[in-house]
XYZ file of C-alpha atoms in Angstrom:
768
model
C 0.000 0.000 0.000
C 2.758 2.358 0.822
C 4.413 1.686 -2.547
C 1.198 2.752 -4.391
C 0.832 5.890 -2.330
C 4.473 6.770 -2.853
C 4.095 6.486 -6.628
C 1.017 8.656 -6.640
C 2.733 11.348 -4.567
C 4.731 13.455 -7.007
C 5.598 17.121 -7.014
C 4.506 19.500 -9.766
C 7.039 20.078 -12.478
C 9.121 17.075 -11.590
C 9.260 13.826 -13.445
C 9.042 10.654 -11.378
C 12.446 9.192 -11.008
C 11.112 5.739 -11.819
C 10.108 6.714 -15.363
C 12.306 7.353 -18.363
C 13.028 10.979 -19.039
C 13.089 12.410 -22.508
C 16.458 12.816 -24.091
C 18.280 10.691 -21.573
C 19.684 7.261 -22.149
C 18.877 4.876 -19.278
C 21.629 2.536 -18.181
C 21.187 -0.995 -19.331
C 18.178 -0.229 -21.614
C 18.016 0.703 -25.295
C 15.587 3.636 -25.704
C 13.576 3.655 -28.984
C 13.288 6.879 -30.901
C 10.214 8.908 -30.151
C 7.712 9.089 -33.119
C 4.909 11.570 -33.575
C 2.432 8.742 -33.348
C 3.532 8.272 -29.782
C 1.115 10.967 -28.782
C -1.663 8.416 -29.043
C -2.427 6.795 -25.774
C -3.314 3.297 -27.034
C -0.043 2.609 -28.753
C 1.817 3.881 -25.676
C 0.158 1.169 -23.627
C 0.908 -1.513 -26.164
C 4.564 -0.593 -26.425
C 5.288 -0.938 -22.743
C 6.248 -4.583 -22.341
C 9.122 -3.883 -19.988
C 6.716 -3.127 -17.153
C 5.187 -6.578 -17.388
C 8.296 -8.681 -17.883
C 10.970 -6.899 -15.936
C 12.439 -9.727 -13.789
C 14.957 -7.525 -12.063
C 12.164 -5.539 -10.425
C 10.188 -8.591 -9.422
C 13.109 -10.544 -7.976
C 14.877 -7.784 -6.132
C 15.159 -9.180 -2.620
C 15.804 -5.797 -1.094
C 12.288 -4.620 -2.042
C 10.530 -7.602 -0.498
C 12.322 -7.566 2.838
C 11.998 -4.023 4.063
C 10.244 -4.452 7.377
C 10.965 -0.867 8.335
C 8.605 0.467 5.601
C 5.746 -1.750 6.648
C 5.984 -0.978 10.365
C 6.175 2.789 10.292
C 2.584 3.947 10.681
C 3.500 7.610 10.702
C 4.399 7.502 7.050
C 1.418 5.614 5.699
C -1.375 7.222 3.721
C -4.727 7.929 5.164
C -6.152 4.885 3.515
C -3.535 2.712 5.055
C -4.312 4.058 8.475
C -8.057 3.433 8.281
C -7.752 0.125 6.531
C -9.633 1.403 3.441
C -8.543 0.458 -0.042
C -6.098 2.755 -1.686
C -7.773 5.690 -3.388
C -7.022 6.118 -6.988
C -5.653 9.523 -7.875
C -7.967 11.894 -9.740
C -7.285 12.427 -13.420
C -5.018 15.243 -14.054
C -6.146 18.264 -15.891
C -5.109 18.472 -19.459
C -4.971 14.796 -20.065
C -3.892 14.155 -23.615
C -2.190 17.414 -23.830
C 1.538 17.761 -23.919
C 3.050 17.663 -20.508
C 4.799 20.942 -19.727
C 8.473 20.483 -20.012
C 8.107 17.257 -21.992
C 6.668 17.795 -25.456
C 7.097 14.177 -26.446
C 4.566 13.009 -23.888
C 0.905 13.892 -23.886
C -1.426 14.300 -21.026
C -3.405 11.328 -22.201
C -0.344 9.252 -22.108
C 0.397 10.376 -18.587
C -3.169 9.708 -17.607
C -2.993 6.286 -19.123
C 0.059 5.544 -17.160
C -1.643 6.668 -13.983
C -4.702 4.512 -14.652
C -2.668 1.459 -15.636
C -2.490 -1.346 -13.085
C 0.485 -0.942 -10.950
C 2.558 -3.678 -9.419
C 3.812 -2.433 -6.045
C 6.528 -5.079 -5.964
C 7.854 -3.934 -9.289
C 7.854 -0.273 -8.425
C 10.891 1.432 -7.102
C 10.693 4.080 -4.347
C 10.704 7.653 -5.442
C 14.097 9.203 -5.716
C 15.804 6.051 -6.965
C 16.716 5.026 -10.466
C 14.830 2.154 -11.995
C 16.411 -1.213 -11.606
C 18.186 -2.297 -14.750
C 19.224 -5.707 -15.829
C 22.747 -4.825 -14.833
C 22.924 -3.865 -11.138
C 26.282 -2.083 -11.446
C 24.900 1.388 -12.511
C 22.319 1.320 -9.747
C 24.819 0.823 -6.913
C 26.403 4.291 -6.869
C 22.989 5.932 -6.489
C 21.979 3.698 -3.620
C 25.342 4.079 -1.961
C 25.228 7.831 -2.268
C 21.736 7.908 -0.824
C 22.713 5.690 2.061
C 25.708 7.824 2.965
C 23.429 10.640 4.036
C 23.010 10.360 7.721
C 19.581 10.566 9.070
C 20.781 12.580 11.998
C 22.053 15.254 9.635
C 19.047 15.415 7.270
C 16.369 14.483 9.712
C 15.205 18.032 10.680
C 15.238 19.302 7.080
C 13.339 16.293 5.792
C 10.705 16.536 8.477
C 10.220 20.240 7.748
C 9.877 19.579 4.032
C 7.283 16.866 4.642
C 5.254 19.076 6.909
C 5.188 21.903 4.376
C 4.269 19.530 1.581
C 1.296 18.225 3.532
C 0.086 21.724 4.347
C 0.663 23.244 0.847
C -2.673 23.541 -1.059
C -2.706 21.558 -4.260
C 0.566 19.991 -3.405
C 1.491 16.351 -3.378
C 0.873 15.849 0.287
C -2.160 14.104 1.684
C -5.219 15.173 -0.287
C -3.130 16.732 -3.062
C -3.271 15.679 -6.639
C -0.037 13.798 -6.330
C -1.119 11.692 -3.362
C 0.933 11.118 -0.203
C 4.518 12.329 -0.331
C 7.203 9.629 -0.165
C 10.038 10.236 2.334
C 13.269 11.340 0.747
C 15.394 8.811 2.591
C 12.842 6.214 3.448
C 12.387 4.530 6.826
C 15.465 3.536 8.877
C 16.827 0.110 8.269
C 18.842 -2.237 10.463
C 22.547 -1.451 10.213
C 22.052 2.222 9.409
C 24.290 4.823 11.148
C 21.915 5.739 13.949
C 21.462 2.076 14.870
C 25.183 1.533 14.820
C 25.629 4.578 16.993
C 23.192 3.168 19.480
C 25.099 -0.112 19.529
C 28.403 1.688 19.921
C 26.988 3.793 22.728
C 25.662 0.668 24.426
C 29.047 -1.027 24.058
C 30.816 2.008 25.533
C 28.410 2.070 28.423
C 28.926 -1.653 28.927
C 32.703 -1.217 28.957
C 32.396 1.577 31.495
C 30.099 -0.582 33.604
C 32.596 -3.453 33.485
C 35.465 -1.148 34.407
C 33.438 0.422 37.184
C 32.493 -2.990 38.535
C 36.077 -4.128 38.397
C 37.162 -0.959 40.147
C 34.625 -1.521 42.889
C 35.789 -5.108 43.217
C 39.428 -4.087 43.503
C 38.849 -1.208 45.891
C 36.062 -2.595 48.040
C 36.287 -6.358 48.038
C 39.789 -7.429 46.970
C 41.737 -4.537 48.443
C 43.151 -6.489 51.384
C 44.074 -9.489 49.295
C 45.776 -7.413 46.602
C 47.579 -5.333 49.174
C 48.911 -8.479 50.817
C 49.979 -9.862 47.440
C 51.803 -6.652 46.565
C 53.525 -6.686 49.941
C 54.585 -10.262 49.361
C 56.017 -9.440 45.939
C 58.243 -6.704 47.287
C 59.150 -8.552 50.458
C 62.009 -10.957 50.965
C 62.778 -13.327 53.801
C 66.247 -13.984 55.087
C 67.271 -16.651 57.552
C 68.794 -15.694 60.878
C 71.060 -18.613 61.790
C 70.839 -19.858 65.322
C 74.064 -20.049 67.252
C 75.126 -23.677 67.422
C 75.778 -24.851 70.913
C 79.269 -25.482 72.205
C 80.720 -28.857 73.091
C 82.790 -28.787 76.252
C 84.735 -31.393 78.174
C 84.015 -32.634 81.667
C 85.753 -29.579 83.148
C 84.107 -27.012 80.845
C 86.993 -26.618 78.396
C 85.701 -25.843 74.918
C 86.143 -28.635 72.428
C 83.896 -27.247 69.685
C 82.371 -23.807 69.203
C 80.848 -21.612 66.530
C 82.634 -18.512 65.309
C 81.004 -15.587 63.529
C 81.937 -15.256 59.902
C 80.862 -13.202 56.905
C 80.215 -14.038 53.268
C 80.958 -11.099 50.969
C 78.488 -10.695 48.101
C 78.202 -8.311 45.152
C 75.555 -6.705 42.955
C 77.544 -6.536 39.724
C 75.330 -3.861 38.176
C 76.396 -1.307 40.780
C 80.157 -1.854 40.800
C 80.852 0.350 37.709
C 79.767 3.361 39.780
C 82.815 2.986 42.004
C 84.612 6.371 42.019
C 82.938 7.181 38.694
C 82.897 10.924 39.464
C 86.113 11.032 41.452
C 89.183 12.726 40.050
C 91.343 9.627 40.043
C 93.052 7.643 37.279
C 90.807 5.485 35.140
C 92.356 2.276 36.439
C 91.089 3.181 39.901
C 87.486 3.482 38.791
C 84.738 0.977 38.148
C 85.295 -2.745 38.160
C 89.050 -2.507 37.712
C 89.537 -0.117 40.583
C 87.173 -2.057 42.857
C 88.922 -5.340 42.047
C 92.306 -3.953 42.976
C 91.040 -2.482 46.227
C 89.262 -5.690 47.258
C 92.123 -7.952 46.272
C 94.445 -6.179 48.672
C 92.061 -6.612 51.599
C 90.978 -10.183 50.812
C 94.465 -11.332 49.830
C 93.154 -12.727 46.564
C 94.415 -12.380 42.983
C 93.098 -9.268 41.226
C 92.080 -11.351 38.224
C 89.883 -13.650 40.307
C 88.201 -10.745 42.074
C 87.585 -8.936 38.769
C 85.848 -11.989 37.330
C 83.491 -12.064 40.303
C 82.706 -8.342 40.125
C 82.136 -8.022 36.379
C 78.778 -8.887 34.861
C 75.074 -8.207 35.194
C 74.184 -10.492 38.084
C 72.310 -8.909 40.954
C 73.810 -11.424 43.360
C 77.137 -13.202 43.352
C 79.658 -14.331 45.959
C 83.019 -12.624 46.101
C 84.346 -14.803 48.902
C 83.031 -16.754 51.855
C 83.914 -17.376 55.454
C 85.905 -14.251 56.269
C 86.387 -12.857 59.738
C 84.294 -9.879 60.855
C 87.420 -7.718 60.954
C 88.013 -8.409 57.269
C 84.466 -7.389 56.458
C 84.928 -4.137 58.317
C 87.951 -3.371 56.153
C 85.977 -4.216 53.007
C 83.049 -2.075 54.095
C 85.393 0.877 54.625
C 86.196 0.870 50.883
C 82.605 1.949 50.152
C 82.392 0.043 46.899
C 78.855 0.210 45.458
C 77.155 -3.170 45.336
C 79.381 -4.871 47.914
C 77.376 -6.440 50.717
C 77.788 -9.187 53.304
C 75.646 -11.902 54.763
C 75.936 -13.478 58.171
C 77.696 -16.810 58.300
C 79.381 -19.027 60.833
C 82.122 -21.587 61.028
C 82.493 -24.476 63.394
C 85.803 -24.292 65.150
C 87.632 -26.957 67.120
C 90.220 -25.145 69.266
C 92.141 -28.289 70.152
C 92.403 -29.441 66.527
C 92.936 -33.188 66.619
C 92.015 -33.670 70.284
C 88.908 -35.863 70.475
C 88.258 -35.316 66.762
C 87.014 -38.884 66.404
C 84.589 -38.299 69.248
C 83.417 -34.829 68.260
C 82.965 -35.511 64.573
C 82.837 -32.591 62.173
C 80.597 -30.331 60.114
C 80.423 -30.101 56.347
C 78.288 -28.249 53.826
C 75.383 -30.587 54.515
C 75.563 -30.169 58.294
C 76.721 -32.489 61.037
C 78.577 -35.434 59.571
C 79.792 -37.635 62.431
C 80.425 -38.048 66.129
C 78.777 -35.964 68.822
C 78.031 -33.254 66.275
C 75.693 -35.669 64.531
C 74.275 -37.638 67.449
C 73.454 -34.486 69.423
C 72.587 -32.306 66.453
C 68.993 -31.722 67.551
C 70.263 -30.175 70.794
C 73.235 -28.328 69.350
C 71.672 -26.822 66.259
C 68.827 -24.851 67.822
C 66.149 -23.211 65.638
C 66.931 -20.635 62.978
C 65.026 -17.357 62.965
C 63.797 -15.278 60.024
C 63.538 -11.624 59.090
C 61.140 -10.422 56.405
C 61.499 -6.916 55.010
C 60.442 -4.818 52.035
C 63.051 -4.161 49.402
C 63.390 -1.664 46.613
C 63.990 -2.253 42.928
C 67.710 -2.430 43.578
C 67.310 -5.111 46.225
C 68.067 -2.766 49.104
C 65.979 -2.807 52.241
C 63.370 -0.068 52.487
C 64.109 1.690 55.743
C 60.484 2.712 56.338
C 59.036 -0.550 55.064
C 57.419 -3.293 57.052
C 59.867 -5.570 58.855
C 58.949 -8.783 60.648
C 61.528 -10.723 62.590
C 61.482 -14.031 64.408
C 64.473 -14.344 66.675
C 66.498 -17.534 66.458
C 66.691 -19.961 69.341
C 70.312 -20.837 69.999
C 71.350 -24.436 70.389
C 72.179 -25.977 73.725
C 75.653 -26.619 75.015
C 76.640 -30.242 75.476
C 79.099 -31.305 78.136
C 80.980 -34.541 77.594
C 82.558 -36.909 80.070
C 85.806 -36.589 78.096
C 88.735 -35.026 79.910
C 90.540 -32.893 77.327
C 93.970 -33.215 78.936
C 93.730 -36.953 79.437
C 92.431 -37.303 75.880
C 95.353 -35.346 74.493
C 97.844 -37.404 76.537
C 96.324 -40.651 75.321
C 96.390 -39.603 71.672
C 99.987 -38.539 71.983
C 101.013 -41.851 73.574
C 99.170 -43.890 70.934
C 100.745 -41.958 68.080
C 104.184 -42.684 69.530
C 103.400 -46.397 69.931
C 102.084 -46.756 66.380
C 105.265 -45.182 65.137
C 107.529 -47.212 67.437
C 106.099 -50.625 66.597
C 105.057 -49.816 63.040
C 101.475 -50.673 63.849
C 98.428 -50.100 61.673
C 96.473 -48.313 64.407
C 95.902 -48.106 68.137
C 92.972 -47.247 70.389
C 92.577 -46.374 74.049
C 89.576 -46.213 76.340
C 89.711 -44.647 79.786
C 86.609 -44.729 81.986
C 85.581 -44.798 85.588
C 83.519 -47.446 87.309
C 80.377 -45.290 86.925
C 80.532 -45.777 83.157
C 81.770 -42.293 82.312
C 84.260 -42.339 79.432
C 87.165 -40.024 80.201
C 89.171 -40.676 77.056
C 88.341 -42.320 73.744
C 91.517 -41.952 71.762
C 92.995 -43.403 68.616
C 95.878 -43.062 66.229
C 96.132 -42.057 63.491
C 93.484 -39.363 63.683
C 92.621 -36.114 61.907
C 92.049 -32.421 62.493
C 88.341 -31.707 62.863
C 88.859 -28.227 61.355
C 90.015 -29.741 58.061
C 88.274 -33.091 57.623
C 88.514 -32.751 53.853
C 92.275 -33.217 54.107
C 92.058 -36.395 56.187
C 92.353 -39.982 55.101
C 88.792 -41.367 54.963
C 89.903 -44.380 57.025
C 90.728 -42.055 59.900
C 87.397 -40.182 60.011
C 85.544 -42.829 62.004
C 85.878 -43.937 65.591
C 87.832 -47.189 65.772
C 87.161 -47.684 69.468
C 83.466 -48.104 68.635
C 83.423 -49.610 65.181
C 86.566 -51.715 64.779
C 86.053 -55.316 65.934
C 88.739 -57.821 66.786
C 89.249 -60.992 68.808
C 90.094 -59.902 72.372
C 92.375 -62.776 73.189
C 93.490 -63.325 76.766
C 91.766 -60.213 78.125
C 88.533 -62.177 77.695
C 89.788 -64.831 80.201
C 88.568 -62.495 82.945
C 84.984 -63.354 81.945
C 85.712 -67.105 82.187
C 87.353 -66.612 85.590
C 84.453 -64.537 86.955
C 81.868 -67.033 85.656
C 83.718 -70.042 87.113
C 84.097 -68.414 90.532
C 80.517 -67.139 90.494
C 79.236 -70.588 89.562
C 81.356 -72.166 92.338
C 83.381 -74.276 89.940
C 86.743 -73.118 91.275
C 88.405 -70.770 93.718
C 91.476 -68.578 93.159
C 93.494 -71.101 95.120
C 92.154 -74.185 93.299
C 94.924 -76.483 92.047
C 95.097 -77.128 88.298
C 97.540 -79.320 86.434
C 98.481 -77.712 83.130
C 99.996 -80.064 80.525
C 102.056 -78.858 77.575
C 99.181 -79.787 75.176
C 95.506 -80.430 75.611
C 94.063 -82.767 73.005
C 90.313 -82.630 72.667
C 89.867 -84.923 69.714
C 87.583 -83.437 67.084
C 87.813 -80.044 68.770
C 91.534 -79.982 68.197
C 94.591 -79.418 70.335
C 94.874 -76.510 72.750
C 98.295 -74.908 73.257
C 99.702 -72.019 75.254
C 101.578 -69.126 73.702
C 104.884 -70.649 74.793
C 105.801 -74.289 74.929
C 106.261 -75.773 78.386
C 106.061 -79.009 80.233
C 103.424 -79.938 82.753
C 102.839 -77.118 85.233
C 101.087 -77.140 88.595
C 99.266 -73.829 88.875
C 96.555 -72.443 91.056
C 93.637 -70.832 89.274
C 95.200 -67.468 90.177
C 98.428 -68.736 88.591
C 96.524 -69.784 85.448
C 95.243 -66.206 85.045
C 98.558 -64.629 85.987
C 100.463 -66.687 83.404
C 97.594 -66.443 80.875
C 97.415 -70.195 80.294
C 94.959 -71.220 77.568
C 95.130 -74.865 78.649
C 94.391 -74.098 82.288
C 91.530 -71.790 81.330
C 89.921 -74.444 79.084
C 90.205 -77.108 81.786
C 88.245 -74.786 84.150
C 85.771 -73.625 81.528
C 84.841 -77.142 80.500
C 83.224 -77.546 83.908
C 80.480 -75.110 82.781
C 77.938 -75.705 80.061
C 78.032 -73.813 76.791
C 74.829 -72.011 77.690
C 76.248 -70.885 81.043
C 79.340 -69.542 79.370
C 77.225 -67.757 76.757
C 75.023 -66.194 79.411
C 77.990 -64.651 81.189
C 79.426 -63.350 77.944
C 76.193 -61.542 77.137
C 75.792 -60.238 80.691
C 79.164 -58.575 80.401
C 77.895 -56.815 77.226
C 79.445 -58.873 74.443
C 77.393 -59.304 71.294
C 75.380 -56.090 71.797
C 75.916 -52.365 71.478
C 76.881 -50.446 74.570
C 74.363 -47.651 73.958
C 76.977 -44.936 74.285
C 75.122 -42.709 71.844
C 77.470 -42.875 68.856
C 77.645 -45.138 65.848
C 79.088 -48.432 67.044
C 79.314 -52.103 66.316
C 77.755 -54.854 68.407
C 80.710 -57.171 67.856
C 80.366 -60.810 66.882
C 79.114 -63.513 69.227
C 77.466 -66.675 68.060
C 74.914 -68.631 70.059
C 75.695 -72.027 71.651
C 73.714 -73.708 68.899
C 76.124 -72.203 66.391
C 79.237 -73.249 68.258
C 81.091 -76.322 67.176
C 83.396 -78.213 69.514
C 86.372 -75.987 68.822
C 84.449 -72.693 69.099
C 83.055 -73.712 72.472
C 86.627 -74.030 73.753
C 88.017 -70.968 71.940
C 85.539 -68.490 73.410
C 86.894 -69.369 76.864
C 90.236 -67.715 76.104
C 89.054 -64.953 73.749
C 88.916 -66.468 70.277
C 85.896 -67.294 68.161
C 84.250 -63.977 69.069
C 84.875 -60.306 68.333
C 84.516 -57.178 70.419
C 85.153 -53.454 70.224
C 87.616 -51.602 72.412
C 84.769 -50.045 74.406
C 83.080 -53.419 75.004
C 86.325 -54.888 76.324
C 86.945 -51.916 78.615
C 83.364 -52.168 79.857
C 84.016 -55.733 81.049
C 86.828 -54.537 83.329
C 84.750 -51.556 84.477
C 82.115 -54.055 85.626
C 84.730 -55.906 87.697
C 85.942 -52.571 89.051
C 82.386 -51.656 90.055
C 82.011 -54.782 92.204
C 80.218 -56.788 89.531
C 77.652 -54.168 88.460
C 77.705 -53.178 84.823
C 76.795 -49.554 84.122
C 75.912 -48.476 80.602
C 78.799 -46.350 79.280
C 78.078 -42.743 78.431
C 79.790 -39.804 76.770
C 77.284 -36.996 77.403
C 77.519 -35.738 80.948
C 75.150 -32.749 80.921
C 73.121 -30.481 78.625
C 72.275 -26.804 79.027
C 68.798 -26.319 80.438
C 66.241 -23.537 79.969
C 67.930 -21.456 82.647
C 71.263 -21.661 80.844
C 72.758 -24.009 83.396
C 74.038 -27.472 82.706
C 71.665 -30.199 83.757
C 73.277 -33.616 84.385
C 72.183 -36.486 82.227
C 70.728 -39.485 84.054
C 73.020 -42.383 84.842
C 73.119 -45.339 82.530
C 71.324 -48.609 83.065
C 72.847 -50.806 85.756
C 73.013 -54.608 85.581
C 74.327 -57.015 88.223
C 76.612 -59.496 86.475
C 78.549 -61.148 89.310
C 78.635 -60.664 93.021
C 80.880 -58.116 94.685
C 82.794 -60.999 96.348
C 83.501 -62.573 92.977
C 84.573 -59.204 91.566
C 87.009 -58.675 94.452
C 88.512 -62.156 94.013
C 89.001 -61.553 90.284
C 90.677 -58.200 90.958
C 93.009 -59.911 93.425
C 93.893 -62.516 90.830
C 94.586 -59.783 88.245
C 96.997 -58.092 90.618
C 99.210 -61.124 90.173
C 99.515 -60.340 86.454
C 101.611 -57.250 87.210
C 103.367 -58.920 90.091
C 106.307 -61.259 90.236
C 105.780 -64.185 87.894
C 103.036 -62.409 85.918
C 103.023 -61.500 82.205
C 103.300 -57.741 82.946
C 105.486 -57.553 86.006
C 107.153 -54.393 84.695
C 103.964 -52.300 84.683
C 103.980 -51.297 88.345
C 103.009 -47.736 89.342
C 104.701 -46.645 92.540
C 102.287 -46.220 95.437
C 99.304 -47.836 93.691
C 97.964 -51.342 93.565
C 97.387 -52.225 89.923
C 95.202 -55.007 88.530
C 95.118 -55.888 84.859
C 95.346 -58.469 82.101
C 97.475 -58.757 79.010
C 96.194 -59.947 75.647
C 97.921 -61.277 72.581
C 95.436 -62.477 69.993
C 95.782 -63.508 66.416
C 94.128 -60.940 64.164
C 91.592 -62.166 61.665
C 91.966 -60.766 58.164
C 88.723 -60.426 56.226
C 90.534 -60.140 52.912
C 92.201 -63.543 53.071
C 89.706 -65.157 55.434
C 92.519 -66.210 57.701
C 94.520 -65.113 60.721
C 97.217 -62.610 59.885
C 99.103 -60.535 62.415
C 98.246 -59.803 66.042
C 96.278 -57.609 68.362
C 98.340 -56.610 71.376
C 96.361 -55.373 74.363
C 96.413 -54.558 78.030
C 93.441 -53.636 80.219
C 93.802 -52.690 83.869
C 92.493 -50.683 86.779
C 93.727 -48.779 89.811
C 93.714 -48.733 92.743
C 93.058 -52.464 92.595
C 91.352 -52.647 95.977
C 89.046 -49.690 95.216
C 89.243 -48.966 91.502
C 88.524 -45.440 90.216
C 90.024 -45.609 86.758
C 90.065 -48.248 84.016
C 92.380 -47.969 81.005
C 92.253 -50.289 77.975
C 94.885 -50.181 75.207
C 94.741 -52.060 71.893
C 97.418 -51.985 69.195
C 96.546 -53.489 65.814
C 99.069 -55.240 63.611
C 102.316 -54.239 65.341
C 105.282 -55.459 63.288
C 108.216 -55.022 65.630
C 106.647 -56.919 68.578
C 103.259 -58.425 69.339
C 102.923 -59.321 73.034
C 100.425 -57.258 74.919
C 102.649 -56.616 77.904
C 105.437 -55.354 75.653
C 103.481 -53.267 73.085
C 100.328 -52.074 74.871
C 101.545 -52.306 78.492
C 103.747 -49.202 78.445
C 100.928 -47.042 77.093
C 98.670 -48.290 79.874
C 101.292 -47.498 82.480
C 101.842 -43.988 81.116
C 98.173 -43.031 80.819
C 97.177 -44.668 84.109
C 99.915 -42.794 85.951
C 98.876 -39.494 84.354
C 95.217 -40.140 84.986
C 95.618 -41.002 88.630
C 97.571 -37.812 89.162
C 95.451 -35.445 87.080
C 92.185 -36.774 88.454
C 93.448 -36.560 92.022
C 93.052 -40.247 92.777
C 95.154 -41.050 95.805
C 96.646 -44.421 96.703
C 94.657 -46.479 99.144
C 97.776 -47.331 101.181
C 96.808 -50.978 101.546
C 99.157 -53.847 100.877
C 98.445 -56.557 98.342
C 97.784 -59.936 99.986
C 99.986 -62.797 99.003
C 98.369 -65.107 96.430
C 99.935 -68.469 95.567
C 100.416 -69.011 91.843
C 101.796 -72.578 91.976
C 101.423 -75.623 94.095
C 103.588 -78.626 94.617
């Protein structure tokens, strides 16, 4: 309907744009020449086939799908508003007459065209060129019309429409030309004003999103983001706890921690060194800083320059320097040179008790007391968290949080530093004198406290990296060997305790003892038949006499006494140690049953062997050995550690009788008669055992030993000496005895142990 009204609405003196104009060639259509006969109306109708068969106008999709034209009621004709059929326009005046301005067309012809049936779908809106078969010429017109913005022409168009409707005789509503068609037509989807609305909506949406995000950041996430920002510019540094000291039984420091500094560099700042100073160029920047630092650190200039040059924000120049050195470095005021707190474990006595103390390496405590007591010594490190600037420097006004470290506790050992040093010195001399592989010494009191745990060779705990790996352990706790004759004390105590013999019991000792499948038992030196008391058997260290007494006890009884004295199990001293080797009676063959009676067929450590004699010294009560005497408490004072476990092994009477028998060893007729100490009663036992070699699976070499105590009637000190693989001699009394005598004499004096003043009773060693 709107298409019909638009075609009927034409202005006076203007040709409809949808019709051909005289004298103008239409694009895409061949115009026939106008003839005079064309003034007749009938032929004009007959010669208009293009209006009936113009497919381009009928199939133009743009004309059929213009919803904006159908839904704009304000621009419809009156008939369209009321629902009445479209009113045909009144005939124009002067029909059949020539149309003014177009002599080739008559009024009748124009009237005929107005009265001809019109196809709204084939009509083109006013102001647009007719659709040709070729769409190319029509595009520029449409494009030009569409480029006019409605916002720019809107007011003018509306004014023109209003005037046209009000003008009498015009082409507005009621005029001869019918309703006026809009110049630009109704708005369509995708036109500029619609796009502007979409753009405006998008802008508003963006602003809404940004505003919402801003509210979220400022109102809801402010605390979280602030904490995240603080975390990004904060750094945490460890505050090392001071490691506790290790001191000896008298409080002398054996191990301590010394303050040290690690010097670091920010390489990007070093070039600023004396950059503006009036000094030679070789005294500026990296070169000048390297020379200045090298003099203070006593390092090659080339090495220092390599560590200062570059773009690293953090690099080490050197580590582990004394605080005084750092003060000298700081005085140079070299940009980018900093320090970090460090520490170094120091052992003032060097090699003294190194095998007991252990050592520290880059991974922490590596051995000895340092490792076993690490949880007490190390303490708890603290932390400091602070804000830093872009250059890594601490912001003075920034937030700083610090957790103070908890220093480690001091550990006091039972070791006597002076006695330990004396023992190590004596062992080193013995190893050298007899060309031995190694030597160990254990000194302890009857309460189980270890006063010295020495060995040779040893190492310096300050430089463990320079030591022979074989010397880094503790041989007194980990090296096992057959004890030999020192183990006869266990057989003697068991036999007396079981009532098998007495010290004065008479025993006939042949030169050989043949036990059939078990083999032949011999003494260390060949002899004829001897008549010895049991005290004489122990004094002369007779294997044959010991076996003849031991055979009177069952294998299980012998095994029970061996285990009661601590053989075959760890002592529990608190350091890495071996349990030794002790088979069960079921595992013993005939020969092993006899061998264990005089110290073969089983293996012990130096501490286990010394512990046996400490049990005899303590009247038959075994006390678990210990090295840690006290630990610093919360009040900073040393709190004694509890005493070790106590176990009754033999009676006090038996222990006294065994001690009396051992006094004969260092007396006239004994195997160590030259080991007397003036003023003191000494009890002890020599040992000379074949050493078992794991490599060949055979016996090779000897273990020379001597274990004794003093004063014999009321022992206070036990000393055990073991020398492995001596080449220039091998008897215990000759190789190990002198070391015992030297250390026992020193110990009695230094510890203030006075002689008892009693006289040794006479004990018969032979009978006739």
